[in-house]
mmCIF file of C-alpha atoms in Angstrom:
data_model
loop_
_atom_site.group_PDB
_atom_site.id
_atom_site.type_symbol
_atom_site.label_atom_id
_atom_site.label_comp_id
_atom_site.label_asym_id
_atom_site.label_seq_id
_atom_site.Cartn_x
_atom_site.Cartn_y
_atom_site.Cartn_z
ATOM 1 C CA UNK C 1 -64.516 134.677 184.332
ATOM 2 C CA UNK C 2 -63.546 131.463 182.560
ATOM 3 C CA UNK C 3 -65.155 128.208 181.546
ATOM 4 C CA UNK C 4 -63.735 124.795 180.819
ATOM 5 C CA UNK C 5 -63.187 124.167 177.104
ATOM 6 C CA UNK C 6 -66.098 122.445 175.437
ATOM 7 C CA UNK C 7 -65.564 118.720 175.148
ATOM 8 C CA UNK C 8 -67.326 115.478 174.477
ATOM 9 C CA UNK C 9 -68.955 113.879 177.488
ATOM 10 C CA UNK C 10 -67.036 110.768 178.618
ATOM 11 C CA UNK C 11 -68.729 107.452 177.866
ATOM 12 C CA UNK C 12 -69.349 106.740 181.557
ATOM 13 C CA UNK C 13 -71.092 110.073 182.178
ATOM 14 C CA UNK C 14 -74.694 111.196 181.600
ATOM 15 C CA UNK C 15 -75.014 112.912 178.243
ATOM 16 C CA UNK C 16 -72.438 110.839 176.386
ATOM 17 C CA UNK C 17 -72.461 112.074 172.787
ATOM 18 C CA UNK C 18 -73.513 115.587 173.813
ATOM 19 C CA UNK C 19 -71.380 118.680 174.321
ATOM 20 C CA UNK C 20 -70.369 119.780 177.794
ATOM 21 C CA UNK C 21 -69.193 123.077 179.237
ATOM 22 C CA UNK C 22 -69.477 124.956 182.527
ATOM 23 C CA UNK C 23 -71.870 127.766 183.371
ATOM 24 C CA UNK C 24 -69.489 130.474 184.635
ATOM 25 C CA UNK C 25 -71.415 131.782 187.659
ATOM 26 C CA UNK C 26 -72.413 128.435 189.177
ATOM 27 C CA UNK C 27 -69.812 126.071 187.778
ATOM 28 C CA UNK C 28 -72.656 123.701 186.899
ATOM 29 C CA UNK C 29 -72.251 121.398 183.917
ATOM 30 C CA UNK C 30 -74.209 122.295 180.786
ATOM 31 C CA UNK C 31 -75.024 119.527 178.297
ATOM 32 C CA UNK C 32 -76.248 120.231 174.764
ATOM 33 C CA UNK C 33 -77.512 117.827 172.143
ATOM 34 C CA UNK C 34 -80.511 116.208 170.442
ATOM 35 C CA UNK C 35 -82.938 114.102 172.526
ATOM 36 C CA UNK C 36 -81.698 110.812 171.101
ATOM 37 C CA UNK C 37 -78.174 111.533 172.344
ATOM 38 C CA UNK C 38 -79.402 110.651 175.847
ATOM 39 C CA UNK C 39 -83.105 109.665 176.057
ATOM 40 C CA UNK C 40 -82.957 109.339 179.852
ATOM 41 C CA UNK C 41 -81.520 112.828 180.271
ATOM 42 C CA UNK C 42 -84.097 114.185 177.835
ATOM 43 C CA UNK C 43 -86.931 112.669 179.874
ATOM 44 C CA UNK C 44 -85.453 113.946 183.127
ATOM 45 C CA UNK C 45 -85.370 117.418 181.592
ATOM 46 C CA UNK C 46 -88.966 117.260 180.440
ATOM 47 C CA UNK C 47 -90.153 115.801 183.749
ATOM 48 C CA UNK C 48 -88.444 118.673 185.551
ATOM 49 C CA UNK C 49 -90.165 121.115 183.215
ATOM 50 C CA UNK C 50 -93.522 119.442 183.825
ATOM 51 C CA UNK C 51 -93.115 119.764 187.585
ATOM 52 C CA UNK C 52 -92.136 123.424 187.245
ATOM 53 C CA UNK C 53 -95.049 124.276 184.937
ATOM 54 C CA UNK C 54 -97.539 122.427 187.150
ATOM 55 C CA UNK C 55 -96.650 124.681 190.079
ATOM 56 C CA UNK C 56 -98.222 127.523 188.124
ATOM 57 C CA UNK C 57 -101.052 125.486 186.621
ATOM 58 C CA UNK C 58 -99.506 126.097 183.191
ATOM 59 C CA UNK C 59 -98.657 122.549 182.119
ATOM 60 C CA UNK C 60 -100.832 122.990 179.011
ATOM 61 C CA UNK C 61 -98.164 125.324 177.620
ATOM 62 C CA UNK C 62 -95.553 122.562 177.879
ATOM 63 C CA UNK C 63 -97.411 120.267 175.431
ATOM 64 C CA UNK C 64 -95.709 117.378 177.203
ATOM 65 C CA UNK C 65 -97.525 114.498 175.514
ATOM 66 C CA UNK C 66 -96.940 115.980 172.065
ATOM 67 C CA UNK C 67 -93.200 116.549 172.455
ATOM 68 C CA UNK C 68 -91.937 113.874 174.866
ATOM 69 C CA UNK C 69 -90.969 111.576 171.983
ATOM 70 C CA UNK C 70 -88.328 114.168 171.051
ATOM 71 C CA UNK C 71 -89.181 114.144 167.345
ATOM 72 C CA UNK C 72 -89.926 117.868 167.146
ATOM 73 C CA UNK C 73 -86.913 118.949 169.244
ATOM 74 C CA UNK C 74 -83.713 119.787 167.384
ATOM 75 C CA UNK C 75 -81.632 120.103 170.517
ATOM 76 C CA UNK C 76 -82.019 120.604 174.239
ATOM 77 C CA UNK C 77 -79.887 122.121 176.978
ATOM 78 C CA UNK C 78 -79.717 120.937 180.579
ATOM 79 C CA UNK C 79 -77.840 122.178 183.626
ATOM 80 C CA UNK C 80 -76.525 119.537 186.044
ATOM 81 C CA UNK C 81 -75.600 120.361 189.635
ATOM 82 C CA UNK C 82 -72.567 118.718 191.314
ATOM 83 C CA UNK C 83 -74.775 115.767 192.331
ATOM 84 C CA UNK C 84 -75.764 115.138 188.725
ATOM 85 C CA UNK C 85 -79.325 116.402 189.205
ATOM 86 C CA UNK C 86 -81.016 118.164 186.296
ATOM 87 C CA UNK C 87 -81.822 121.619 187.688
ATOM 88 C CA UNK C 88 -82.703 123.646 184.575
ATOM 89 C CA UNK C 89 -83.327 123.200 180.890
ATOM 90 C CA UNK C 90 -84.746 124.470 177.636
ATOM 91 C CA UNK C 91 -85.415 122.945 174.231
ATOM 92 C CA UNK C 92 -85.357 124.271 170.655
ATOM 93 C CA UNK C 93 -87.324 123.452 167.504
ATOM 94 C CA UNK C 94 -86.390 124.303 163.939
ATOM 95 C CA UNK C 95 -85.116 125.928 161.853
ATOM 96 C CA UNK C 96 -88.653 126.286 160.551
ATOM 97 C CA UNK C 97 -89.569 126.311 156.875
ATOM 98 C CA UNK C 98 -93.251 127.235 157.239
ATOM 99 C CA UNK C 99 -95.021 129.686 159.551
ATOM 100 C CA UNK C 100 -97.400 127.030 160.837
ATOM 101 C CA UNK C 101 -94.521 124.854 161.996
ATOM 102 C CA UNK C 102 -93.942 127.297 164.844
ATOM 103 C CA UNK C 103 -95.950 126.348 167.918
ATOM 104 C CA UNK C 104 -96.056 129.921 169.209
ATOM 105 C CA UNK C 105 -98.133 130.952 166.205
ATOM 106 C CA UNK C 106 -101.028 128.922 167.613
ATOM 107 C CA UNK C 107 -100.954 131.085 170.767
ATOM 108 C CA UNK C 108 -102.234 134.035 168.738
ATOM 109 C CA UNK C 109 -104.620 132.129 166.469
ATOM 110 C CA UNK C 110 -107.826 134.113 166.064
ATOM 111 C CA UNK C 111 -106.569 137.030 168.170
ATOM 112 C CA UNK C 112 -105.871 140.614 167.111
ATOM 113 C CA UNK C 113 -102.149 139.912 166.956
ATOM 114 C CA UNK C 114 -102.431 136.815 164.780
ATOM 115 C CA UNK C 115 -101.705 138.450 161.380
ATOM 116 C CA UNK C 116 -98.807 140.514 162.756
ATOM 117 C CA UNK C 117 -97.201 137.522 164.469
ATOM 118 C CA UNK C 118 -97.483 135.389 161.347
ATOM 119 C CA UNK C 119 -95.992 138.191 159.255
ATOM 120 C CA UNK C 120 -93.039 138.532 161.661
ATOM 121 C CA UNK C 121 -92.268 134.811 161.472
ATOM 122 C CA UNK C 122 -92.667 134.775 157.691
ATOM 123 C CA UNK C 123 -90.155 137.630 157.403
ATOM 124 C CA UNK C 124 -87.657 135.726 159.581
ATOM 125 C CA UNK C 125 -87.886 132.322 157.872
ATOM 126 C CA UNK C 126 -85.604 133.151 154.894
ATOM 127 C CA UNK C 127 -82.728 133.935 157.287
ATOM 128 C CA UNK C 128 -83.505 131.026 159.598
ATOM 129 C CA UNK C 129 -85.765 131.047 162.645
ATOM 130 C CA UNK C 130 -85.959 128.601 165.528
ATOM 131 C CA UNK C 131 -88.231 128.483 168.542
ATOM 132 C CA UNK C 132 -87.169 128.031 172.168
ATOM 133 C CA UNK C 133 -89.658 126.318 174.448
ATOM 134 C CA UNK C 134 -90.056 124.663 177.843
ATOM 135 C CA UNK C 135 -87.558 126.803 179.754
ATOM 136 C CA UNK C 136 -87.496 125.942 183.448
ATOM 137 C CA UNK C 137 -85.396 126.160 186.609
ATOM 138 C CA UNK C 138 -85.694 124.006 189.732
ATOM 139 C CA UNK C 139 -87.532 125.940 192.411
ATOM 140 C CA UNK C 140 -85.302 124.728 195.254
ATOM 141 C CA UNK C 141 -81.952 125.504 193.617
ATOM 142 C CA UNK C 142 -79.856 128.013 195.547
ATOM 143 C CA UNK C 143 -78.622 129.272 192.170
ATOM 144 C CA UNK C 144 -82.103 129.793 190.782
ATOM 145 C CA UNK C 145 -81.487 133.341 189.518
ATOM 146 C CA UNK C 146 -78.160 132.497 187.859
ATOM 147 C CA UNK C 147 -79.753 129.471 186.202
ATOM 148 C CA UNK C 148 -82.641 131.583 184.918
ATOM 149 C CA UNK C 149 -80.092 133.937 183.347
ATOM 150 C CA UNK C 150 -78.348 130.938 181.785
ATOM 151 C CA UNK C 151 -81.634 129.594 180.412
ATOM 152 C CA UNK C 152 -82.264 132.906 178.648
ATOM 153 C CA UNK C 153 -78.742 132.825 177.167
ATOM 154 C CA UNK C 154 -79.377 129.325 175.828
ATOM 155 C CA UNK C 155 -81.872 130.882 173.407
ATOM 156 C CA UNK C 156 -78.919 132.645 171.768
ATOM 157 C CA UNK C 157 -76.742 129.529 171.801
ATOM 158 C CA UNK C 158 -79.508 127.502 170.159
ATOM 159 C CA UNK C 159 -79.853 129.822 167.159
ATOM 160 C CA UNK C 160 -76.122 129.948 166.518
ATOM 161 C CA UNK C 161 -75.727 126.187 166.881
ATOM 162 C CA UNK C 162 -78.598 125.533 164.506
ATOM 163 C CA UNK C 163 -77.439 128.070 161.942
ATOM 164 C CA UNK C 164 -80.419 130.417 162.280
ATOM 165 C CA UNK C 165 -80.407 134.211 162.513
ATOM 166 C CA UNK C 166 -83.477 134.420 164.754
ATOM 167 C CA UNK C 167 -84.850 132.776 167.851
ATOM 168 C CA UNK C 168 -88.554 133.360 168.382
ATOM 169 C CA UNK C 169 -90.478 132.671 171.575
ATOM 170 C CA UNK C 170 -93.285 133.942 173.722
ATOM 171 C CA UNK C 171 -92.915 135.212 177.265
ATOM 172 C CA UNK C 172 -95.280 136.061 180.108
ATOM 173 C CA UNK C 173 -95.073 139.696 181.111
ATOM 174 C CA UNK C 174 -93.228 138.991 184.372
ATOM 175 C CA UNK C 175 -90.332 137.288 182.515
ATOM 176 C CA UNK C 176 -89.719 139.940 179.845
ATOM 177 C CA UNK C 177 -86.764 141.536 181.644
ATOM 178 C CA UNK C 178 -85.105 138.146 181.985
ATOM 179 C CA UNK C 179 -85.182 137.523 178.243
ATOM 180 C CA UNK C 180 -84.285 141.107 177.379
ATOM 181 C CA UNK C 181 -81.154 140.691 179.508
ATOM 182 C CA UNK C 182 -79.784 138.185 176.974
ATOM 183 C CA UNK C 183 -80.702 140.323 173.972
ATOM 184 C CA UNK C 184 -84.362 139.582 173.265
ATOM 185 C CA UNK C 185 -86.577 142.151 171.606
ATOM 186 C CA UNK C 186 -90.259 142.484 172.504
ATOM 187 C CA UNK C 187 -92.707 142.775 169.622
ATOM 188 C CA UNK C 188 -94.719 145.584 171.189
ATOM 189 C CA UNK C 189 -96.775 146.058 168.020
ATOM 190 C CA UNK C 190 -98.258 142.559 168.485
ATOM 191 C CA UNK C 191 -101.038 142.611 171.100
ATOM 192 C CA UNK C 192 -100.293 140.076 173.860
ATOM 193 C CA UNK C 193 -102.163 136.797 174.009
ATOM 194 C CA UNK C 194 -103.674 135.123 177.072
ATOM 195 C CA UNK C 195 -101.604 131.961 176.677
ATOM 196 C CA UNK C 196 -101.976 129.418 178.180
ATOM 197 C CA UNK C 197 -104.991 131.005 179.938
ATOM 198 C CA UNK C 198 -106.498 134.308 181.007
ATOM 199 C CA UNK C 199 -104.165 134.674 184.010
ATOM 200 C CA UNK C 200 -101.314 135.599 181.665
ATOM 201 C CA UNK C 201 -100.386 138.401 179.301
ATOM 202 C CA UNK C 202 -97.978 136.682 176.919
ATOM 203 C CA UNK C 203 -95.774 138.665 174.538
ATOM 204 C CA UNK C 204 -94.021 137.705 171.319
ATOM 205 C CA UNK C 205 -90.231 138.064 171.647
ATOM 206 C CA UNK C 206 -87.256 137.341 169.400
ATOM 207 C CA UNK C 207 -83.474 137.412 169.343
ATOM 208 C CA UNK C 208 -81.537 138.576 166.279
ATOM 209 C CA UNK C 209 -78.046 137.064 166.067
ATOM 210 C CA UNK C 210 -76.810 140.221 164.354
ATOM 211 C CA UNK C 211 -77.941 142.581 167.122
ATOM 212 C CA UNK C 212 -78.538 140.634 170.365
ATOM 213 C CA UNK C 213 -75.227 141.707 171.929
ATOM 214 C CA UNK C 214 -76.221 145.387 171.682
ATOM 215 C CA UNK C 215 -79.548 144.676 173.402
ATOM 216 C CA UNK C 216 -78.256 142.405 176.188
ATOM 217 C CA UNK C 217 -77.216 143.735 179.573
ATOM 218 C CA UNK C 218 -73.485 144.116 180.100
ATOM 219 C CA UNK C 219 -73.167 141.149 182.521
ATOM 220 C CA UNK C 220 -75.138 138.842 180.232
ATOM 221 C CA UNK C 221 -73.262 140.015 177.131
ATOM 222 C CA UNK C 222 -69.953 139.279 178.879
ATOM 223 C CA UNK C 223 -70.998 135.736 179.798
ATOM 224 C CA UNK C 224 -72.452 135.138 176.341
ATOM 225 C CA UNK C 225 -69.100 136.049 174.802
ATOM 226 C CA UNK C 226 -67.326 133.593 177.113
ATOM 227 C CA UNK C 227 -69.764 130.781 176.429
ATOM 228 C CA UNK C 228 -69.948 131.360 172.691
ATOM 229 C CA UNK C 229 -66.167 131.343 172.415
ATOM 230 C CA UNK C 230 -66.418 127.699 173.492
ATOM 231 C CA UNK C 231 -69.064 126.975 170.846
ATOM 232 C CA UNK C 232 -67.184 128.456 167.922
ATOM 233 C CA UNK C 233 -65.918 125.199 166.468
ATOM 234 C CA UNK C 234 -67.897 123.199 163.925
ATOM 235 C CA UNK C 235 -68.509 119.989 165.917
ATOM 236 C CA UNK C 236 -70.937 117.562 164.269
ATOM 237 C CA UNK C 237 -73.675 115.940 166.322
ATOM 238 C CA UNK C 238 -76.550 113.710 165.180
ATOM 239 C CA UNK C 239 -79.400 115.651 163.531
ATOM 240 C CA UNK C 240 -77.815 119.059 164.165
ATOM 241 C CA UNK C 241 -76.359 121.171 161.378
ATOM 242 C CA UNK C 242 -73.898 123.041 163.589
ATOM 243 C CA UNK C 243 -73.117 126.555 162.358
ATOM 244 C CA UNK C 244 -69.749 128.172 161.976
ATOM 245 C CA UNK C 245 -70.288 130.880 164.590
ATOM 246 C CA UNK C 246 -66.917 132.645 164.688
ATOM 247 C CA UNK C 247 -67.406 136.344 164.067
ATOM 248 C CA UNK C 248 -71.194 136.240 164.552
ATOM 249 C CA UNK C 249 -71.313 136.863 168.288
#
């Protein structure tokens, strides 16, 4: 299984100024960069996320109005199909310097798991912790399952690109196996929250860049190795302190 070498997006293409590579299973183009690298692509990503979240009546969790200006997002990932349509995406915030900077902390505010969640984030901050949010996949894509797997892998890419050891997130119960497949751990000692409402049992999860490959499923670990081999060079982009990731994966 091989991917095209990572390269700059040509000036005439969407995502100029971002990085581009191919998702191995679908061949779809993946673009990575900060929102200001392509404001139109950023908005298309967030509008796709809003449509996806609305299908489940969970748009509150997206915090669309608060984040659409892109100021809180360090980088975002999008998958483009052969027609140039945005069919999946995810965004990352951080690295965080204070516990209260992490949006997920608010999901447990006042609940039994609040102190434990805050303590977990506080322990991670010295080694670098980011947060992945707004993951989505187009409902009508024939490659929906492969794109969902890719979206979960992007949570690993984001931490390595931003120079953090940890990615933290929260996941509804039905999606836990998806995130575990790319190396996520579930914080079972933290009681789940009902975020964004009582229909959901939402769990705290995290990826550790020193151990994720031993937690991930074999197929996901193989693809992660392929993709990360393309992200191993220190390529500067606006606002992103790209990490030297050779030897970490």
